[in-house]
PDB file of C-alpha atoms and ligand atoms in Angstrom:
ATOM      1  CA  UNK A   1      -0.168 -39.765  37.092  1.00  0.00           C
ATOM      2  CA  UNK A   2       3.135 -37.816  38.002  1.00  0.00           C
ATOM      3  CA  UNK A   3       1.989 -34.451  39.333  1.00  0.00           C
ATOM      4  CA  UNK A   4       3.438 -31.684  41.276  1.00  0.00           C
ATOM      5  CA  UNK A   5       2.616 -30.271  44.773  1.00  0.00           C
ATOM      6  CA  UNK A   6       3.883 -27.177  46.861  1.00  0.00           C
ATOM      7  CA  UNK A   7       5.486 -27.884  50.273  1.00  0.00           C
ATOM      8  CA  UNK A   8       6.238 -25.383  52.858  1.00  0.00           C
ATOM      9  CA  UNK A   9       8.663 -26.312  55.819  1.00  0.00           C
ATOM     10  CA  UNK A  10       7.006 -23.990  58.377  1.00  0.00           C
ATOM     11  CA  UNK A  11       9.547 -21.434  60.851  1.00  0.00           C
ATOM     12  CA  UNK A  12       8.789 -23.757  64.041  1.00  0.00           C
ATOM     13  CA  UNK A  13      10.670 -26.719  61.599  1.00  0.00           C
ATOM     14  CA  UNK A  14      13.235 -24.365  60.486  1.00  0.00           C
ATOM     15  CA  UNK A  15      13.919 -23.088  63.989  1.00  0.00           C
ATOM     16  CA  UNK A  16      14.719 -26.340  65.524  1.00  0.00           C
ATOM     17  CA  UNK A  17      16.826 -27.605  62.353  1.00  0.00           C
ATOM     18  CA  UNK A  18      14.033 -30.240  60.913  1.00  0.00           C
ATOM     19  CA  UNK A  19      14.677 -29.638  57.398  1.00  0.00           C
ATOM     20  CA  UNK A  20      16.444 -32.760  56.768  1.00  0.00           C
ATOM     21  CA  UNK A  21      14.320 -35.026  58.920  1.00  0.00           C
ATOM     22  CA  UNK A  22      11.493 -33.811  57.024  1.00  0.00           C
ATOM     23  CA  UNK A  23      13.078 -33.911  53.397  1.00  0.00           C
ATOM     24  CA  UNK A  24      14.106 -37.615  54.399  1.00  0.00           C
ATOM     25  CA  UNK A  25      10.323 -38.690  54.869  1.00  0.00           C
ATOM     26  CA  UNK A  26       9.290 -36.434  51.809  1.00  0.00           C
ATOM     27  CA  UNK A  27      12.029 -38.605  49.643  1.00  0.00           C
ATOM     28  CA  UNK A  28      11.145 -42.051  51.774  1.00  0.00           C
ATOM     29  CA  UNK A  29       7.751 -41.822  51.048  1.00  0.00           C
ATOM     30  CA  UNK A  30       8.982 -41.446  46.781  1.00  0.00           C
ATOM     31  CA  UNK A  31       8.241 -38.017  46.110  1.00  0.00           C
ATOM     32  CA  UNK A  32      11.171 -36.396  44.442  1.00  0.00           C
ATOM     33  CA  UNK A  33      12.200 -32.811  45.624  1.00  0.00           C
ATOM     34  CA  UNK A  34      12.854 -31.352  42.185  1.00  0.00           C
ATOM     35  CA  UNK A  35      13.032 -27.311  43.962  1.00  0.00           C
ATOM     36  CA  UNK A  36      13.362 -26.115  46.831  1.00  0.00           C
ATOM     37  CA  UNK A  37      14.938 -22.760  48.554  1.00  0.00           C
ATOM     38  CA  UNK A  38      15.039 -21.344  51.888  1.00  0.00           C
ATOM     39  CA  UNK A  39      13.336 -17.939  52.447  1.00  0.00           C
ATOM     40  CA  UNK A  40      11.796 -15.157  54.794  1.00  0.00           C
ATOM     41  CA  UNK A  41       8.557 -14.746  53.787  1.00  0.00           C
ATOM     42  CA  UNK A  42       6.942 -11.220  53.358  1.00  0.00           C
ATOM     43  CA  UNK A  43       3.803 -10.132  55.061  1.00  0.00           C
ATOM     44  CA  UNK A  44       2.804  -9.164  51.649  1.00  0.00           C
ATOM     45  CA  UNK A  45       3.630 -12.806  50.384  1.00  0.00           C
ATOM     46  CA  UNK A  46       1.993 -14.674  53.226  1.00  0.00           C
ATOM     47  CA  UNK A  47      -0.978 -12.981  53.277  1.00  0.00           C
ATOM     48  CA  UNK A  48      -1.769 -13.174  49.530  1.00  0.00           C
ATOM     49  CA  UNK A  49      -0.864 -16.889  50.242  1.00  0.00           C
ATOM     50  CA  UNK A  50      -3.331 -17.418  53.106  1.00  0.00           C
ATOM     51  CA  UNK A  51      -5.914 -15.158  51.169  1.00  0.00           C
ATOM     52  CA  UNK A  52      -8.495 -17.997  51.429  1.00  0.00           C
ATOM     53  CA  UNK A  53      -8.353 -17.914  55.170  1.00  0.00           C
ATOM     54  CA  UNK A  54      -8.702 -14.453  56.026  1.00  0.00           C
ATOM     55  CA  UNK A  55     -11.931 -14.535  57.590  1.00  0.00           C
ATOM     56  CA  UNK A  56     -10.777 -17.401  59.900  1.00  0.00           C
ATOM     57  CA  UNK A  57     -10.222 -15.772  63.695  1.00  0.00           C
ATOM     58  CA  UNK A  58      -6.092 -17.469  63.339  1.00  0.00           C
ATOM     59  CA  UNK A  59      -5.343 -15.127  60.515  1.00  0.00           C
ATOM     60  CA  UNK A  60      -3.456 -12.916  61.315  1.00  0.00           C
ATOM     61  CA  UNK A  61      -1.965 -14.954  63.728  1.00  0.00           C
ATOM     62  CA  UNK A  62      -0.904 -17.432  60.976  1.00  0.00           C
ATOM     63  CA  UNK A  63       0.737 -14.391  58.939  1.00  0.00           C
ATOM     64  CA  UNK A  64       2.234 -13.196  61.980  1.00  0.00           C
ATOM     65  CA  UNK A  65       3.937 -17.115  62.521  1.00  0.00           C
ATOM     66  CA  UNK A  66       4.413 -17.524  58.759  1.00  0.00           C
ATOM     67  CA  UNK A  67       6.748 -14.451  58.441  1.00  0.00           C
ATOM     68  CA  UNK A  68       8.646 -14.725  61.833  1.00  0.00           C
ATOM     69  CA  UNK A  69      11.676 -16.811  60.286  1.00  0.00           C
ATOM     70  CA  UNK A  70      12.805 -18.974  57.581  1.00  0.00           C
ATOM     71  CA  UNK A  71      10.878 -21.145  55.735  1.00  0.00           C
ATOM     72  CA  UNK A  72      11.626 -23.618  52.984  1.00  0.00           C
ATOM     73  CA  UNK A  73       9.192 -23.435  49.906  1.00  0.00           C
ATOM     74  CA  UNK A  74       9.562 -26.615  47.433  1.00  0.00           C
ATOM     75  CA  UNK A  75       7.559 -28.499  44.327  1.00  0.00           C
ATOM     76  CA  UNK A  76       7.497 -31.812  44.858  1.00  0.00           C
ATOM     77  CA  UNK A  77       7.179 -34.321  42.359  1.00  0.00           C
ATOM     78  CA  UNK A  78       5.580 -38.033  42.077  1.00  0.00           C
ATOM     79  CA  UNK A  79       2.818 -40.065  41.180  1.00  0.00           C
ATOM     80  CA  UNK A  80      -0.033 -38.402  42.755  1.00  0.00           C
ATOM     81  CA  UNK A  81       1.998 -36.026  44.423  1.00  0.00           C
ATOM     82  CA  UNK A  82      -0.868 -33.693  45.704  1.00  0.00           C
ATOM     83  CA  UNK A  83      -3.092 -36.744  47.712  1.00  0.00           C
ATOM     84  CA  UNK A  84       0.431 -38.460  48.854  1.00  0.00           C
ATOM     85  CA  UNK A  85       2.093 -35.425  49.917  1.00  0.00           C
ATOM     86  CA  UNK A  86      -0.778 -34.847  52.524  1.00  0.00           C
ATOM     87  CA  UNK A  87      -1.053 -38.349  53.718  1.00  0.00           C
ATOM     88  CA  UNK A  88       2.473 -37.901  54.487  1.00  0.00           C
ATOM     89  CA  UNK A  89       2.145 -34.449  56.362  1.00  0.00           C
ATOM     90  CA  UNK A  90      -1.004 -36.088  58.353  1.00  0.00           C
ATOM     91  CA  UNK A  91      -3.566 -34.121  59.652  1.00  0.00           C
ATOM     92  CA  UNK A  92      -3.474 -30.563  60.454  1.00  0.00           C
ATOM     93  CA  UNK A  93      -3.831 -30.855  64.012  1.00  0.00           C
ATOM     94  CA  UNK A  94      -0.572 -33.228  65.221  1.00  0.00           C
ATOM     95  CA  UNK A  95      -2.713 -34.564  68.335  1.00  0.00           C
ATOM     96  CA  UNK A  96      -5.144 -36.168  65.229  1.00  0.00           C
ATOM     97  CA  UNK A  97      -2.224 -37.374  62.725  1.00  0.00           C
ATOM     98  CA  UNK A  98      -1.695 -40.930  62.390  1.00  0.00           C
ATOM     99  CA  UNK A  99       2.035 -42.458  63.069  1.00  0.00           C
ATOM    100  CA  UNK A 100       5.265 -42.006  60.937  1.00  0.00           C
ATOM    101  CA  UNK A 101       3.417 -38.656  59.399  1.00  0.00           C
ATOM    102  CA  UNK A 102       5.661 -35.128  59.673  1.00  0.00           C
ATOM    103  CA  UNK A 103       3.473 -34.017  61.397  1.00  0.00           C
ATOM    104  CA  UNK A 104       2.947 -36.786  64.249  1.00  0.00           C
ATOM    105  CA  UNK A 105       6.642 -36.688  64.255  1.00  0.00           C
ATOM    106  CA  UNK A 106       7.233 -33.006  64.389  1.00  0.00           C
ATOM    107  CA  UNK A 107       4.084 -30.290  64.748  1.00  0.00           C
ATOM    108  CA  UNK A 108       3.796 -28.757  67.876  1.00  0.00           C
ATOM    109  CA  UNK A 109       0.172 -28.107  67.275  1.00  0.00           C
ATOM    110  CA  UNK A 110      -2.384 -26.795  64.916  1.00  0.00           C
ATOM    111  CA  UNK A 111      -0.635 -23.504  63.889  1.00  0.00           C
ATOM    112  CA  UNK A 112       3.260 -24.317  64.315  1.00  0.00           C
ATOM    113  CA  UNK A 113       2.310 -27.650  62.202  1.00  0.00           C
ATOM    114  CA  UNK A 114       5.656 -27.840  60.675  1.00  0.00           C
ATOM    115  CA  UNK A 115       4.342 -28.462  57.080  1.00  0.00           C
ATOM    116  CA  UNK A 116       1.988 -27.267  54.467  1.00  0.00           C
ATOM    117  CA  UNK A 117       0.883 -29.142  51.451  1.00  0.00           C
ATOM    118  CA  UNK A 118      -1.564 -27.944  48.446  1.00  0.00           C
ATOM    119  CA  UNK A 119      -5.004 -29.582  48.572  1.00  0.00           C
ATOM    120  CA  UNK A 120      -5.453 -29.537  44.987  1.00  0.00           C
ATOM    121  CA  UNK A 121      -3.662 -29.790  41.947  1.00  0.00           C
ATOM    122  CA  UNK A 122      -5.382 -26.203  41.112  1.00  0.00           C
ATOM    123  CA  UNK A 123      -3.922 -24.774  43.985  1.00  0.00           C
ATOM    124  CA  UNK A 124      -0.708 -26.600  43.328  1.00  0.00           C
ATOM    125  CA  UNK A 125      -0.260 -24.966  40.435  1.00  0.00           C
ATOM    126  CA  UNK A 126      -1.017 -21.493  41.762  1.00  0.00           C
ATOM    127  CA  UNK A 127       0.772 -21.852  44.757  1.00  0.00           C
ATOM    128  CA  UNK A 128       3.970 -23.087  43.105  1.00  0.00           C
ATOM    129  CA  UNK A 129       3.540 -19.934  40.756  1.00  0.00           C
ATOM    130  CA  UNK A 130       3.819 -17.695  44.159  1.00  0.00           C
ATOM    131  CA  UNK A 131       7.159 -18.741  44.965  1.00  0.00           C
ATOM    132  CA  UNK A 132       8.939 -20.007  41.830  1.00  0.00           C
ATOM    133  CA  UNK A 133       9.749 -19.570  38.116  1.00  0.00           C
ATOM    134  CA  UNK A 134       9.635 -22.876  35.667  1.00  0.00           C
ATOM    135  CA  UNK A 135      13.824 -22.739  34.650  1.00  0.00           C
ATOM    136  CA  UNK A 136      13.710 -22.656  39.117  1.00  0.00           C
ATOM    137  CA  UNK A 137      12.319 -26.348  38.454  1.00  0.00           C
ATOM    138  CA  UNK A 138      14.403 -29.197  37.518  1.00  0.00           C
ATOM    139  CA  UNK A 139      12.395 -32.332  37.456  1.00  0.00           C
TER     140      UNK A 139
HETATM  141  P1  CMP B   1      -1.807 -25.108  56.304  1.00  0.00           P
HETATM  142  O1  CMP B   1      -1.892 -26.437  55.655  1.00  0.00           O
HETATM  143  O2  CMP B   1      -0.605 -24.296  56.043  1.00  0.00           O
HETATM  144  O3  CMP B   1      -3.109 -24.261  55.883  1.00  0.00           O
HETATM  145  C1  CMP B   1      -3.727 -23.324  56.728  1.00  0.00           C
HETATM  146  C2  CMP B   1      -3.064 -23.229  58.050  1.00  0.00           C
HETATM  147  O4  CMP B   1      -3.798 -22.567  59.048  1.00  0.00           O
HETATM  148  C3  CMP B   1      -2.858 -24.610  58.624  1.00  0.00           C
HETATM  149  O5  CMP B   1      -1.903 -25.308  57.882  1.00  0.00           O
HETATM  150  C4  CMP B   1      -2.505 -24.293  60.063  1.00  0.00           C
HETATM  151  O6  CMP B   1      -1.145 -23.977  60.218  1.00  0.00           O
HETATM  152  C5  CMP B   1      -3.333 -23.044  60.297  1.00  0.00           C
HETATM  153  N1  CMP B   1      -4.476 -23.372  61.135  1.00  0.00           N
HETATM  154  C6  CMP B   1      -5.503 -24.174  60.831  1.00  0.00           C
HETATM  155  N2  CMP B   1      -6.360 -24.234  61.860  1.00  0.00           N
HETATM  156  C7  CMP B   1      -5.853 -23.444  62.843  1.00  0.00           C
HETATM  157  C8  CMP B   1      -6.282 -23.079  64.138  1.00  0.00           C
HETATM  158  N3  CMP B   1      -7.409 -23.565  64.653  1.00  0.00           N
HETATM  159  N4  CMP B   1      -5.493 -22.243  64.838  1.00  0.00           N
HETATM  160  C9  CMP B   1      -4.349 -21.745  64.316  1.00  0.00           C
HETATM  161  N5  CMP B   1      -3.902 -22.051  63.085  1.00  0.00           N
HETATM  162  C10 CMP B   1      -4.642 -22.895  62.354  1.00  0.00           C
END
């Protein structure tokens, strides 16, 4: 079923100019990029979008990372879009992601991993609400 997922290119991408590299396995792997926009995240914004984690001990550390430079926020769009997406981002922690994934390509570890991805499609949705309005959408 075509579906839509939220990506983040993370600052330690942004930083050492990866957007393209990235977007070129996103759009290899035949999900479509149908928004995207480059932004500084707010402290505010990050931490309502790491809310689920805020017992975790890398917290505020991941705030702190999240909101110290650009990031690109984008809905991707594709059959399945949610499960591919994250097979293409590969596991969380680089040192465990399997070749040809972002992040065995890219990460530098667990927290500067270069990439998020929604889990669900649930969280998809509400995670692409954060960042964008539907006419900010052109699939
Ligand atoms: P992400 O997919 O954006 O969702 C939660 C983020 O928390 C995760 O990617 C990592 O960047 C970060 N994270 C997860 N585990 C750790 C950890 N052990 N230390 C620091 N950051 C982590």
């Amino acid at each position: 079923m075509t579906e839509r997922t939220f990506s983040i290119i993370k600052p330690d991408a942004t930083k050492r100019n990866l957007t393209g590299k990235i977007n070129t396995v996103i759009e290899d792997a035949g999900l479509r990029i149908v928004a995207q926009k480059r932004i500084r995240m707010s402290d505010a914004q990050a931490k309502t979008f790491y809310e689920v984690h805020a017992e975790r001990p890398f917290y505020g550390e991941l705030v702190e990372f999240m909101t110290s430079g650009p990031v690109v926020v984008q809905v991707l769009e594709g059959e399945g879009a949610v499960a591919k997406y994250r097979e293409v981002m590969g596991a969380t922690n680089p040192a465990q992601a399997a070749d040809g994934t972002i992040r065995k390509l890219y990460a530098n570890n667990v927290g500067e991993n270069s990439v998020h991805g929604s889990d669900s499609q649930d969280n998809a949705r509400l995670e692409i609400a954060q960042f964008f309005t539907d006419d900010e959408i052109v699939g």
